[in-house]
Amino acid sequence: MWTRKINNLSFLLTTALGIFLVLLVIALGVSFYFAISDAQLASRKVFLTKQTELAARELELEIFRFEEDASSLFSFLEDEDLDEEDFQLDLPMAIRKLMNNYPELVDTVWVNFPESTSFFTMTDRNDFISQPFDGFIRSKFQENSSLYRSNSEGLEMLFLLNLEDFSRRFVTNYYLNAEGGKFLLIGDQLIDIGPSALNTPIEFQDKDILAIKNDIAIGLKGIYEVTLNQEGKPFNGVLVQYPFDFGGILENASMLFFIETEELTEGVYNTYLWLFFVLILLLLGTIVFFILSLNNNLKSQHQLEKSSQEISELFDQQNLLLKELKGFVYFHNHKGEMTRVSDEVEEILGSPKEEFIKAFLPNSSIREVNELQEIVSHVLDSKKSVLDFEYDYIRPDQKKIRLKIFEKLIFDENGRFNGGLGICTDITSQFEASQELVQSENRLRTVLENIPDIIFIYDNKGKVIDFHVKDKIPGWDGTALGKYLADLIPEDQKKRHFKLLIPQEIQVLFNLSIGSWSFRMVPSILN
């Protein structure tokens, strides 16, 4: 009972430990997921910051290059050696080259000479137009910024610029996720220069815009976690702003790159979630298998303990009986190892109890032990549950004895062999008596076979139970078994011999003549 309580407690502790491990793995998995998500988010923030900074600086450098090229063009106009042909041929070519070098940046160029004014522009079909100024400009843009150059001699040059379209085209090469956004903040105007500008506009919350403007005002870059709205649906994201200038054209602008937070972790989340789910299933399967195996093992142990207890009780009962007999009881496990034997073994086999148990340890070299184990194996292969045989054994004192071994093989509820309970008895006396009886019968039969007379063997009632006829008697069919002597004796001899058969206590041997034959009557000694 105490052992069973310990086993139940061990099972409960093991189950509780398994549940604790599952919960611990889940907790570690969740923590690990958040750690991966934070690392992924931090990595993407660094990448987003680098992309924003690089785009702002490159755009700033591109505007500086444009300003230098515009200044070079104005210097070209200030050359005193220029003639009218140069103004008609070289100037349009130089302005067109400038527009092609900075696509979608330059909208219209005015050149104001002391005597006349001309303008240069590109149409929607990319046709270059060079005409005298008549008060109407075919501009395809609504919002423009300008760059102005002039000198003391009255020469003026004005560049109308589209910073929005130029910036949108410029930042196209800077990669963001599909759900990312790119913005340009100029003063109080937030301009969407990303792919989303062609679809549904993205709206910022006022508090986020205010925080960004405050940093721009003091020249600080920043990383913000903001909430945006698109088609009335809010979503969270990370936004990076980097302040820069459009050279001498425009100051206090800022580049803003944005990416949705869910987009950052979605790939990691899906992959990790499936891996973690599979890991939890494997862990649960392992723990369930372990618990079921442990439960089955406890049941087997309980069944074995129950069987062992029953066997022990039976063992003790058999010992009480065998004290009056020449025998002993033994029990062995499924490996053939003797686990228990009664004290009578030393009296029967002439060897100490400890040596008997030791003889059945694994890898035994004792011939008798190996023979007995082979017999048990053969019985198991034959699907039998009882072992019953006789065996000649020579004791250490060289005395030969005859042993009778009866064993009941024990199986659990699943049919697995658990061991055997056996009784070994010394039947030497009975065996020798039976052998002597056989020899006596053989001697008697030899004597009878050498007697020339016909011999009847009958019981106390005169019923013939056996007879001997050495030679075949003519005229007699040889039937006598089961008949009474009175039926065999002729009528003329019944009165003379039948009286001798009446007293059953008197056994006589007499001769009887039937016809020309003489019979020897032998009363049975078996009664």
Coordinates of C-alpha atoms in Angstrom, one line a residue:
M1 CA 0.0 0.0 0.0
W2 CA 2.8 2.4 0.9
T3 CA 4.6 1.6 -2.4
R4 CA 1.4 2.3 -4.3
K5 CA 1.1 5.7 -2.6
I6 CA 4.7 6.6 -3.5
N7 CA 4.0 5.5 -7.2
N8 CA 0.8 7.6 -7.3
L9 CA 2.7 10.6 -5.9
S10 CA 5.5 10.1 -8.4
F11 CA 2.9 10.0 -11.2
L12 CA 1.2 13.2 -10.0
L13 CA 4.6 15.0 -9.6
T14 CA 5.6 13.9 -13.1
T15 CA 2.3 15.1 -14.6
A16 CA 2.6 18.4 -12.8
L17 CA 6.2 18.8 -13.9
G18 CA 5.2 18.1 -17.5
I19 CA 2.4 20.7 -17.4
F20 CA 4.9 23.2 -15.8
L21 CA 7.4 22.5 -18.6
V22 CA 4.7 23.1 -21.3
L23 CA 3.7 26.4 -19.7
L24 CA 7.4 27.3 -19.3
V25 CA 8.1 26.6 -23.0
I26 CA 5.0 28.6 -23.9
A27 CA 6.2 31.5 -21.8
L28 CA 9.7 31.3 -23.2
G29 CA 8.3 31.1 -26.7
V30 CA 6.1 34.2 -26.3
S31 CA 9.1 36.0 -24.7
F32 CA 11.3 34.9 -27.5
Y33 CA 8.8 36.0 -30.1
F34 CA 8.6 39.5 -28.6
A35 CA 12.4 39.6 -28.4
I36 CA 12.5 38.7 -32.2
S37 CA 9.8 41.2 -33.0
D38 CA 11.6 43.9 -31.0
A39 CA 14.9 43.0 -32.7
Q40 CA 13.2 43.0 -36.1
L41 CA 11.5 46.3 -35.4
A42 CA 14.8 47.9 -34.2
S43 CA 16.6 46.6 -37.3
R44 CA 13.9 48.0 -39.5
K45 CA 14.1 51.4 -37.7
V46 CA 17.8 51.5 -38.3
F47 CA 17.2 50.7 -42.0
L48 CA 14.4 53.2 -42.3
T49 CA 16.6 55.9 -40.7
K50 CA 19.4 55.2 -43.1
Q51 CA 17.1 55.2 -46.1
T52 CA 15.5 58.5 -45.0
E53 CA 18.8 60.2 -44.2
L54 CA 20.3 59.0 -47.5
A55 CA 17.3 60.2 -49.5
A56 CA 17.3 63.6 -47.9
R57 CA 21.0 64.1 -48.3
E58 CA 21.1 62.9 -51.9
L59 CA 18.1 65.1 -52.8
E60 CA 19.8 68.1 -51.2
L61 CA 23.0 67.4 -53.2
E62 CA 21.0 67.0 -56.4
I63 CA 19.4 70.5 -55.8
F64 CA 22.9 71.9 -55.1
R65 CA 24.1 70.5 -58.4
F66 CA 21.1 72.0 -60.2
E67 CA 21.9 75.4 -58.6
E68 CA 25.5 75.1 -59.9
D69 CA 24.3 74.2 -63.4
A70 CA 21.8 77.0 -63.3
S71 CA 24.5 79.4 -62.3
S72 CA 26.8 78.1 -65.0
L73 CA 24.0 78.7 -67.5
F74 CA 23.5 82.3 -66.3
S75 CA 27.3 82.8 -66.5
F76 CA 27.0 81.6 -70.1
L77 CA 24.6 84.4 -70.8
E78 CA 26.9 87.0 -69.3
D79 CA 29.7 86.2 -71.8
E80 CA 30.4 89.4 -73.7
D81 CA 31.5 87.4 -76.8
L82 CA 28.0 86.0 -77.4
D83 CA 26.3 87.1 -80.6
E84 CA 22.7 86.9 -81.7
E85 CA 23.3 83.4 -83.3
D86 CA 24.5 82.1 -80.0
F87 CA 21.3 83.3 -78.3
Q88 CA 19.2 81.6 -80.9
L89 CA 21.0 78.3 -81.1
D90 CA 23.2 77.7 -78.1
L91 CA 20.9 79.1 -75.4
P92 CA 17.9 76.8 -76.1
M93 CA 20.2 73.8 -76.4
A94 CA 21.7 74.6 -73.0
I95 CA 18.4 75.1 -71.3
R96 CA 17.0 71.9 -72.9
K97 CA 20.0 70.0 -71.6
L98 CA 19.4 71.3 -68.2
M99 CA 15.8 70.3 -68.2
N100 CA 16.7 66.8 -69.4
N101 CA 19.4 66.4 -66.7
Y102 CA 16.8 67.2 -64.0
P103 CA 13.5 65.7 -65.2
E104 CA 10.3 67.1 -63.8
L105 CA 12.2 69.6 -61.8
V106 CA 12.3 72.6 -64.2
D107 CA 8.9 73.8 -65.4
T108 CA 9.6 77.0 -67.2
V109 CA 12.7 79.2 -67.7
W110 CA 12.4 83.0 -68.4
V111 CA 15.3 84.9 -69.8
N112 CA 14.9 88.7 -69.6
F113 CA 17.3 90.5 -71.9
P114 CA 17.5 94.3 -71.9
E115 CA 15.6 94.5 -75.2
S116 CA 13.4 91.3 -75.1
T117 CA 12.1 88.4 -73.0
S118 CA 11.9 84.7 -73.9
F119 CA 10.6 81.6 -72.2
F120 CA 11.4 77.9 -72.5
T121 CA 9.3 75.0 -71.3
M122 CA 8.4 71.3 -71.8
T123 CA 4.9 70.1 -72.8
D124 CA 3.2 66.9 -71.5
R125 CA 4.4 65.1 -74.6
N126 CA 8.0 66.2 -73.8
D127 CA 8.2 68.7 -76.6
F128 CA 10.6 71.6 -76.0
I129 CA 9.2 75.1 -76.6
S130 CA 11.2 78.2 -77.0
Q131 CA 9.3 81.4 -77.7
P132 CA 9.3 85.1 -77.0
F133 CA 7.3 86.0 -73.9
D134 CA 3.8 87.2 -74.7
G135 CA 2.3 87.1 -71.2
F136 CA 1.1 83.5 -71.3
I137 CA 3.1 80.5 -70.1
R138 CA 2.0 76.9 -71.1
S139 CA 2.9 75.4 -67.7
K140 CA 1.6 72.0 -66.7
F141 CA 2.1 72.6 -63.0
Q142 CA 0.0 74.4 -60.4
E143 CA 2.4 74.7 -57.5
N144 CA 5.9 76.0 -58.3
S145 CA 9.0 77.3 -56.6
S146 CA 11.5 79.5 -58.3
L147 CA 15.2 80.2 -58.7
Y148 CA 16.2 83.8 -59.7
R149 CA 19.4 85.1 -61.2
S150 CA 20.3 88.6 -62.3
N151 CA 23.1 91.0 -62.9
S152 CA 23.7 94.8 -63.0
E153 CA 23.3 95.0 -66.7
G154 CA 19.7 94.1 -66.7
L155 CA 20.0 90.4 -67.5
E156 CA 17.6 88.2 -65.6
M157 CA 16.9 84.5 -65.5
L158 CA 14.0 82.9 -63.6
F159 CA 13.5 79.1 -63.1
L160 CA 10.0 77.9 -62.1
L161 CA 10.5 74.6 -60.3
N162 CA 8.3 71.6 -59.3
L163 CA 9.9 70.3 -56.2
E164 CA 7.1 67.9 -55.4
D165 CA 7.3 65.9 -58.6
F166 CA 11.0 66.0 -58.7
S167 CA 11.2 64.7 -55.1
R168 CA 8.7 61.9 -55.9
R169 CA 10.7 60.8 -58.9
F170 CA 13.9 61.0 -56.9
V171 CA 12.9 58.8 -53.9
T172 CA 11.4 56.1 -56.1
N173 CA 14.7 54.2 -56.0
Y174 CA 14.7 54.1 -52.1
Y175 CA 13.0 50.8 -51.2
L176 CA 10.3 50.5 -48.6
N177 CA 7.8 47.7 -47.9
A178 CA 4.6 47.6 -49.9
E179 CA 2.8 49.2 -47.0
G180 CA 5.4 52.0 -46.6
G181 CA 4.9 55.7 -47.3
K182 CA 7.1 58.6 -48.3
F183 CA 6.3 62.3 -47.4
L184 CA 7.7 65.7 -47.9
L185 CA 7.0 68.3 -45.3
I186 CA 7.5 71.9 -46.5
G187 CA 6.4 74.4 -44.0
D188 CA 2.9 73.4 -42.9
Q189 CA 2.2 71.4 -46.1
L190 CA 2.6 67.6 -45.9
I191 CA 3.1 66.2 -49.4
D192 CA 2.7 62.5 -50.1
I193 CA 5.5 61.6 -52.6
G194 CA 5.2 57.8 -52.2
P195 CA 3.2 55.3 -54.3
S196 CA 0.2 55.7 -52.0
A197 CA -0.3 59.2 -53.4
L198 CA -1.7 57.6 -56.5
N199 CA -4.3 55.7 -54.5
T200 CA -5.9 56.6 -51.2
P201 CA -4.2 59.4 -49.3
I202 CA -2.8 58.8 -45.8
E203 CA -3.7 61.2 -43.0
F204 CA -1.6 61.9 -39.9
Q205 CA -3.0 62.8 -36.5
D206 CA -2.5 66.4 -35.4
K207 CA -0.4 65.5 -32.4
D208 CA 2.1 63.5 -34.4
I209 CA 2.5 66.3 -37.0
L210 CA 3.0 68.9 -34.2
A211 CA 5.8 66.8 -32.6
I212 CA 7.5 66.4 -36.0
K213 CA 7.3 70.2 -36.8
N214 CA 8.7 71.0 -33.4
D215 CA 11.8 68.8 -34.1
I216 CA 12.2 70.3 -37.6
A217 CA 12.1 73.8 -36.2
I218 CA 15.2 73.2 -34.1
G219 CA 16.9 71.0 -36.8
L220 CA 16.5 67.6 -35.2
K221 CA 15.9 64.3 -36.9
G222 CA 13.6 61.9 -35.2
I223 CA 11.9 58.5 -35.0
Y224 CA 8.3 58.3 -34.0
E225 CA 5.6 55.7 -33.5
V226 CA 2.5 57.2 -35.0
T227 CA -1.1 56.4 -35.8
L228 CA -2.3 57.0 -39.3
N229 CA -5.7 56.8 -41.1
Q230 CA -6.4 55.5 -44.5
E231 CA -10.0 55.3 -45.7
G232 CA -11.1 55.9 -42.1
K233 CA -9.1 52.8 -40.8
P234 CA -6.4 53.6 -38.3
F235 CA -3.1 51.6 -38.3
N236 CA 0.2 52.0 -36.4
G237 CA 3.6 52.6 -37.8
V238 CA 7.1 53.9 -37.4
L239 CA 8.0 57.2 -39.0
V240 CA 11.5 58.7 -39.5
Q241 CA 12.0 62.4 -40.4
Y242 CA 15.2 64.0 -41.6
P243 CA 15.4 67.8 -42.0
F244 CA 17.2 69.2 -45.1
D245 CA 17.2 72.3 -47.4
F246 CA 16.4 72.6 -51.1
G247 CA 19.6 74.7 -51.3
G248 CA 18.9 78.4 -51.8
I249 CA 15.5 77.6 -53.2
L250 CA 13.7 76.5 -50.0
E251 CA 14.7 76.0 -46.4
N252 CA 13.4 74.0 -43.5
A253 CA 12.1 71.1 -45.5
S254 CA 12.0 67.5 -44.1
M255 CA 12.0 64.0 -45.6
L256 CA 9.6 61.5 -43.9
F257 CA 9.6 57.8 -44.5
F258 CA 7.0 55.6 -42.9
I259 CA 6.4 51.9 -42.6
E260 CA 3.5 50.0 -41.0
T261 CA 4.4 48.2 -37.8
E262 CA 2.4 45.1 -38.6
E263 CA 4.2 44.8 -42.0
L264 CA 7.5 44.7 -40.1
T265 CA 6.6 41.7 -38.0
E266 CA 4.1 39.8 -40.2
G267 CA 6.6 37.6 -41.9
V268 CA 8.4 36.8 -38.6
Y269 CA 5.1 36.3 -36.9
N270 CA 3.7 33.8 -39.4
T271 CA 7.0 31.8 -39.6
Y272 CA 7.6 31.8 -35.9
L273 CA 4.0 31.1 -35.0
W274 CA 3.9 27.9 -37.1
L275 CA 7.3 26.7 -35.8
F276 CA 6.3 27.4 -32.2
F277 CA 2.9 25.7 -32.7
V278 CA 4.7 22.6 -34.1
L279 CA 7.1 22.7 -31.2
I280 CA 4.3 22.9 -28.7
L281 CA 2.5 19.9 -30.4
L282 CA 5.7 17.9 -30.3
L283 CA 6.3 18.7 -26.7
L284 CA 2.7 17.9 -25.7
G285 CA 2.9 14.7 -27.7
T286 CA 6.1 13.7 -25.9
I287 CA 4.7 14.6 -22.5
V288 CA 1.4 12.7 -23.2
F289 CA 3.3 9.7 -24.4
F290 CA 5.6 9.8 -21.4
I291 CA 2.6 10.1 -19.0
L292 CA 0.7 7.3 -20.7
S293 CA 3.8 5.1 -20.6
L294 CA 4.4 6.0 -17.0
N295 CA 0.7 5.3 -16.2
N296 CA 0.9 1.9 -18.0
N297 CA 4.1 1.1 -16.2
L298 CA 2.4 2.0 -12.8
K299 CA -0.5 -0.3 -13.8
S300 CA 1.9 -3.0 -14.7
Q301 CA 3.8 -2.5 -11.4
H302 CA 0.5 -2.5 -9.5
Q303 CA -0.6 -5.7 -11.3
L304 CA 2.8 -7.2 -10.6
E305 CA 2.7 -6.3 -7.0
K306 CA -0.8 -7.8 -6.7
S307 CA 0.4 -10.9 -8.4
S308 CA 3.5 -11.0 -6.2
Q309 CA 1.3 -10.6 -3.2
E310 CA -1.0 -13.4 -4.3
I311 CA 2.0 -15.6 -5.1
S312 CA 3.6 -14.8 -1.8
E313 CA 0.5 -15.9 0.0
L314 CA 0.2 -19.0 -2.1
F315 CA 3.9 -19.5 -1.5
D316 CA 3.5 -19.4 2.3
Q317 CA 0.4 -21.8 2.1
Q318 CA 2.4 -24.3 -0.1
N319 CA 5.2 -24.2 2.4
L320 CA 2.9 -25.3 5.2
L321 CA 1.8 -28.2 3.0
L322 CA 5.3 -29.1 1.9
K323 CA 6.6 -29.3 5.4
E324 CA 4.9 -32.7 5.5
L325 CA 6.1 -33.6 2.0
K326 CA 9.5 -33.9 0.6
G327 CA 9.4 -30.8 -1.6
F328 CA 10.0 -27.0 -1.9
V329 CA 8.3 -24.0 -3.6
Y330 CA 10.1 -21.5 -5.8
F331 CA 9.3 -18.4 -7.9
H332 CA 11.2 -16.9 -10.8
N333 CA 10.8 -13.8 -12.9
H334 CA 10.6 -13.4 -16.7
K335 CA 14.4 -13.5 -17.0
G336 CA 14.6 -16.9 -15.3
E337 CA 16.1 -15.5 -12.1
M338 CA 15.0 -17.1 -8.9
T339 CA 13.4 -14.5 -6.7
R340 CA 12.2 -16.7 -3.9
V341 CA 12.5 -20.3 -2.7
S342 CA 11.4 -22.1 0.4
D343 CA 13.9 -23.3 3.0
E344 CA 13.2 -27.0 2.2
V345 CA 15.4 -26.7 -1.0
E346 CA 18.5 -27.4 1.0
E347 CA 17.0 -30.6 2.4
I348 CA 15.8 -31.8 -1.0
L349 CA 18.7 -30.8 -3.2
G350 CA 21.5 -30.9 -0.7
S351 CA 22.7 -27.4 -1.6
P352 CA 22.2 -24.1 0.4
K353 CA 19.4 -21.8 -0.5
E354 CA 21.8 -19.0 -1.5
E355 CA 23.6 -21.3 -4.0
F356 CA 20.3 -22.4 -5.5
I357 CA 19.3 -18.7 -6.2
K358 CA 22.8 -17.8 -7.4
A359 CA 22.8 -20.7 -9.8
F360 CA 19.9 -19.1 -11.8
L361 CA 21.6 -15.8 -12.4
P362 CA 22.2 -14.7 -16.0
N363 CA 24.8 -16.4 -18.0
S364 CA 24.8 -19.5 -15.8
S365 CA 27.1 -22.3 -16.8
I366 CA 25.4 -25.0 -14.8
R367 CA 24.0 -27.7 -17.0
E368 CA 20.9 -28.5 -15.1
V369 CA 19.9 -24.8 -15.0
N370 CA 20.3 -24.4 -18.7
E371 CA 18.3 -27.6 -19.4
L372 CA 15.5 -26.3 -17.2
Q373 CA 15.5 -22.9 -18.9
E374 CA 15.3 -24.6 -22.3
I375 CA 12.3 -26.5 -21.1
V376 CA 10.6 -23.3 -20.0
S377 CA 11.4 -21.6 -23.3
H378 CA 9.9 -24.6 -25.2
V379 CA 6.7 -24.4 -23.2
L380 CA 6.4 -20.6 -23.8
D381 CA 6.9 -21.2 -27.6
S382 CA 4.2 -23.8 -27.4
K383 CA 1.8 -21.2 -25.9
K384 CA 1.3 -23.4 -22.8
S385 CA 0.9 -22.1 -19.2
V386 CA 1.7 -25.3 -17.3
L387 CA 5.0 -27.1 -16.9
D388 CA 4.9 -30.8 -15.6
F389 CA 7.8 -33.2 -15.9
E390 CA 10.1 -35.5 -14.0
Y391 CA 13.8 -35.0 -13.7
D392 CA 16.8 -37.1 -12.4
Y393 CA 19.1 -35.0 -10.3
I394 CA 22.4 -35.9 -8.7
R395 CA 23.0 -34.2 -5.3
P396 CA 26.4 -32.9 -4.3
D397 CA 26.7 -36.0 -2.1
Q398 CA 26.4 -38.1 -5.3
K399 CA 23.0 -39.4 -4.3
K400 CA 20.7 -39.7 -7.3
I401 CA 17.1 -38.6 -6.7
R402 CA 14.0 -38.4 -8.8
L403 CA 12.3 -35.0 -8.9
K404 CA 8.8 -34.0 -10.0
I405 CA 8.5 -30.4 -11.2
F406 CA 5.1 -28.7 -11.6
E407 CA 5.1 -25.0 -12.6
K408 CA 2.4 -22.5 -13.4
L409 CA 3.5 -19.8 -15.8
I410 CA 2.3 -16.3 -14.9
F411 CA 1.2 -13.7 -17.6
D412 CA -0.1 -10.2 -17.2
E413 CA -3.3 -8.8 -18.7
N414 CA -1.5 -8.0 -21.9
G415 CA -0.2 -11.5 -22.3
R416 CA 3.4 -10.7 -21.4
F417 CA 5.3 -13.4 -19.5
N418 CA 6.0 -12.3 -15.9
G419 CA 7.5 -15.4 -14.4
G420 CA 6.5 -18.7 -12.9
L421 CA 5.5 -20.4 -9.6
G422 CA 6.6 -24.0 -9.2
I423 CA 6.7 -26.9 -6.8
C424 CA 9.5 -29.4 -6.8
T425 CA 9.0 -32.7 -4.9
D426 CA 11.3 -35.6 -4.2
I427 CA 9.4 -38.7 -5.6
T428 CA 12.4 -41.0 -5.4
S429 CA 10.6 -43.5 -3.1
Q430 CA 7.5 -43.6 -5.2
F431 CA 9.5 -43.9 -8.3
E432 CA 11.6 -46.8 -7.0
A433 CA 8.4 -48.5 -5.7
S434 CA 6.8 -48.2 -9.1
Q435 CA 9.9 -49.5 -10.7
E436 CA 10.0 -52.4 -8.3
L437 CA 6.3 -53.2 -9.0
V438 CA 7.0 -53.1 -12.7
Q439 CA 10.0 -55.5 -12.2
S440 CA 7.8 -57.8 -10.0
E441 CA 5.1 -57.9 -12.6
N442 CA 7.7 -58.6 -15.3
R443 CA 9.1 -61.5 -13.2
L444 CA 5.6 -62.9 -12.6
R445 CA 4.8 -62.7 -16.2
T446 CA 8.1 -64.5 -17.1
V447 CA 7.2 -67.3 -14.6
L448 CA 3.7 -67.6 -16.0
E449 CA 4.9 -67.7 -19.5
N450 CA 7.1 -70.7 -18.6
I451 CA 4.4 -72.7 -17.0
P452 CA 2.9 -75.3 -19.4
D453 CA -0.5 -75.3 -17.7
I454 CA -3.5 -73.1 -18.5
I455 CA -3.7 -70.5 -15.8
F456 CA -6.7 -68.5 -14.7
I457 CA -6.5 -65.5 -12.5
Y458 CA -9.7 -64.6 -10.7
D459 CA -11.0 -62.3 -8.0
N460 CA -12.6 -63.2 -4.7
K461 CA -16.0 -63.5 -6.4
G462 CA -14.6 -66.1 -8.9
K463 CA -14.6 -63.7 -11.8
V464 CA -11.8 -64.3 -14.3
I465 CA -9.7 -61.2 -14.7
D466 CA -6.8 -62.8 -16.6
F467 CA -5.6 -66.1 -17.9
H468 CA -2.6 -67.6 -19.5
V469 CA -2.5 -70.1 -22.3
K470 CA 0.8 -71.0 -23.7
D471 CA -0.5 -73.1 -26.6
K472 CA -3.7 -72.9 -28.5
I473 CA -6.3 -75.4 -27.3
P474 CA -8.3 -77.2 -30.0
G475 CA -12.0 -77.0 -29.5
W476 CA -11.8 -73.9 -27.2
D477 CA -12.5 -70.4 -28.5
G478 CA -10.3 -68.8 -25.7
T479 CA -13.0 -66.7 -24.2
A480 CA -12.8 -66.6 -20.4
L481 CA -12.3 -62.9 -19.3
G482 CA -15.3 -61.6 -17.4
K483 CA -16.8 -65.1 -16.8
Y484 CA -17.1 -66.8 -13.5
L485 CA -15.3 -70.0 -12.6
A486 CA -18.6 -71.7 -12.1
D487 CA -19.4 -71.2 -15.7
L488 CA -16.0 -72.8 -16.7
I489 CA -16.2 -75.9 -14.5
P490 CA -17.9 -78.9 -16.0
E491 CA -21.1 -80.0 -14.2
D492 CA -19.6 -83.2 -13.0
Q493 CA -16.8 -81.3 -11.2
K494 CA -18.8 -78.4 -9.8
K495 CA -19.8 -80.3 -6.6
R496 CA -16.3 -81.3 -5.9
H497 CA -14.5 -78.0 -6.5
F498 CA -17.0 -75.2 -6.3
K499 CA -17.2 -75.4 -2.5
L500 CA -13.5 -74.4 -2.3
L501 CA -14.3 -71.1 -3.9
I502 CA -17.1 -70.0 -1.5
P503 CA -14.9 -68.8 1.4
Q504 CA -13.5 -65.5 -0.2
E505 CA -10.9 -65.2 2.6
I506 CA -9.3 -68.6 1.5
Q507 CA -7.0 -68.3 -1.5
V508 CA -6.2 -71.8 -3.0
L509 CA -4.3 -73.1 -5.9
F510 CA -5.7 -76.3 -7.4
N511 CA -5.8 -78.3 -10.6
L512 CA -8.9 -78.6 -12.6
S513 CA -9.4 -81.1 -15.4
I514 CA -11.7 -80.3 -18.2
G515 CA -11.9 -83.1 -20.7
S516 CA -8.4 -84.1 -21.5
W517 CA -6.9 -80.8 -20.3
S518 CA -5.6 -79.8 -16.9
F519 CA -6.1 -76.3 -15.6
R520 CA -4.2 -74.5 -12.7
M521 CA -6.6 -72.2 -10.8
V522 CA -4.8 -69.2 -9.1
P523 CA -6.9 -66.9 -7.0
S524 CA -6.1 -63.2 -7.7
I525 CA -3.7 -61.6 -5.2
L526 CA -4.9 -58.2 -6.4
N527 CA -7.9 -58.2 -4.1

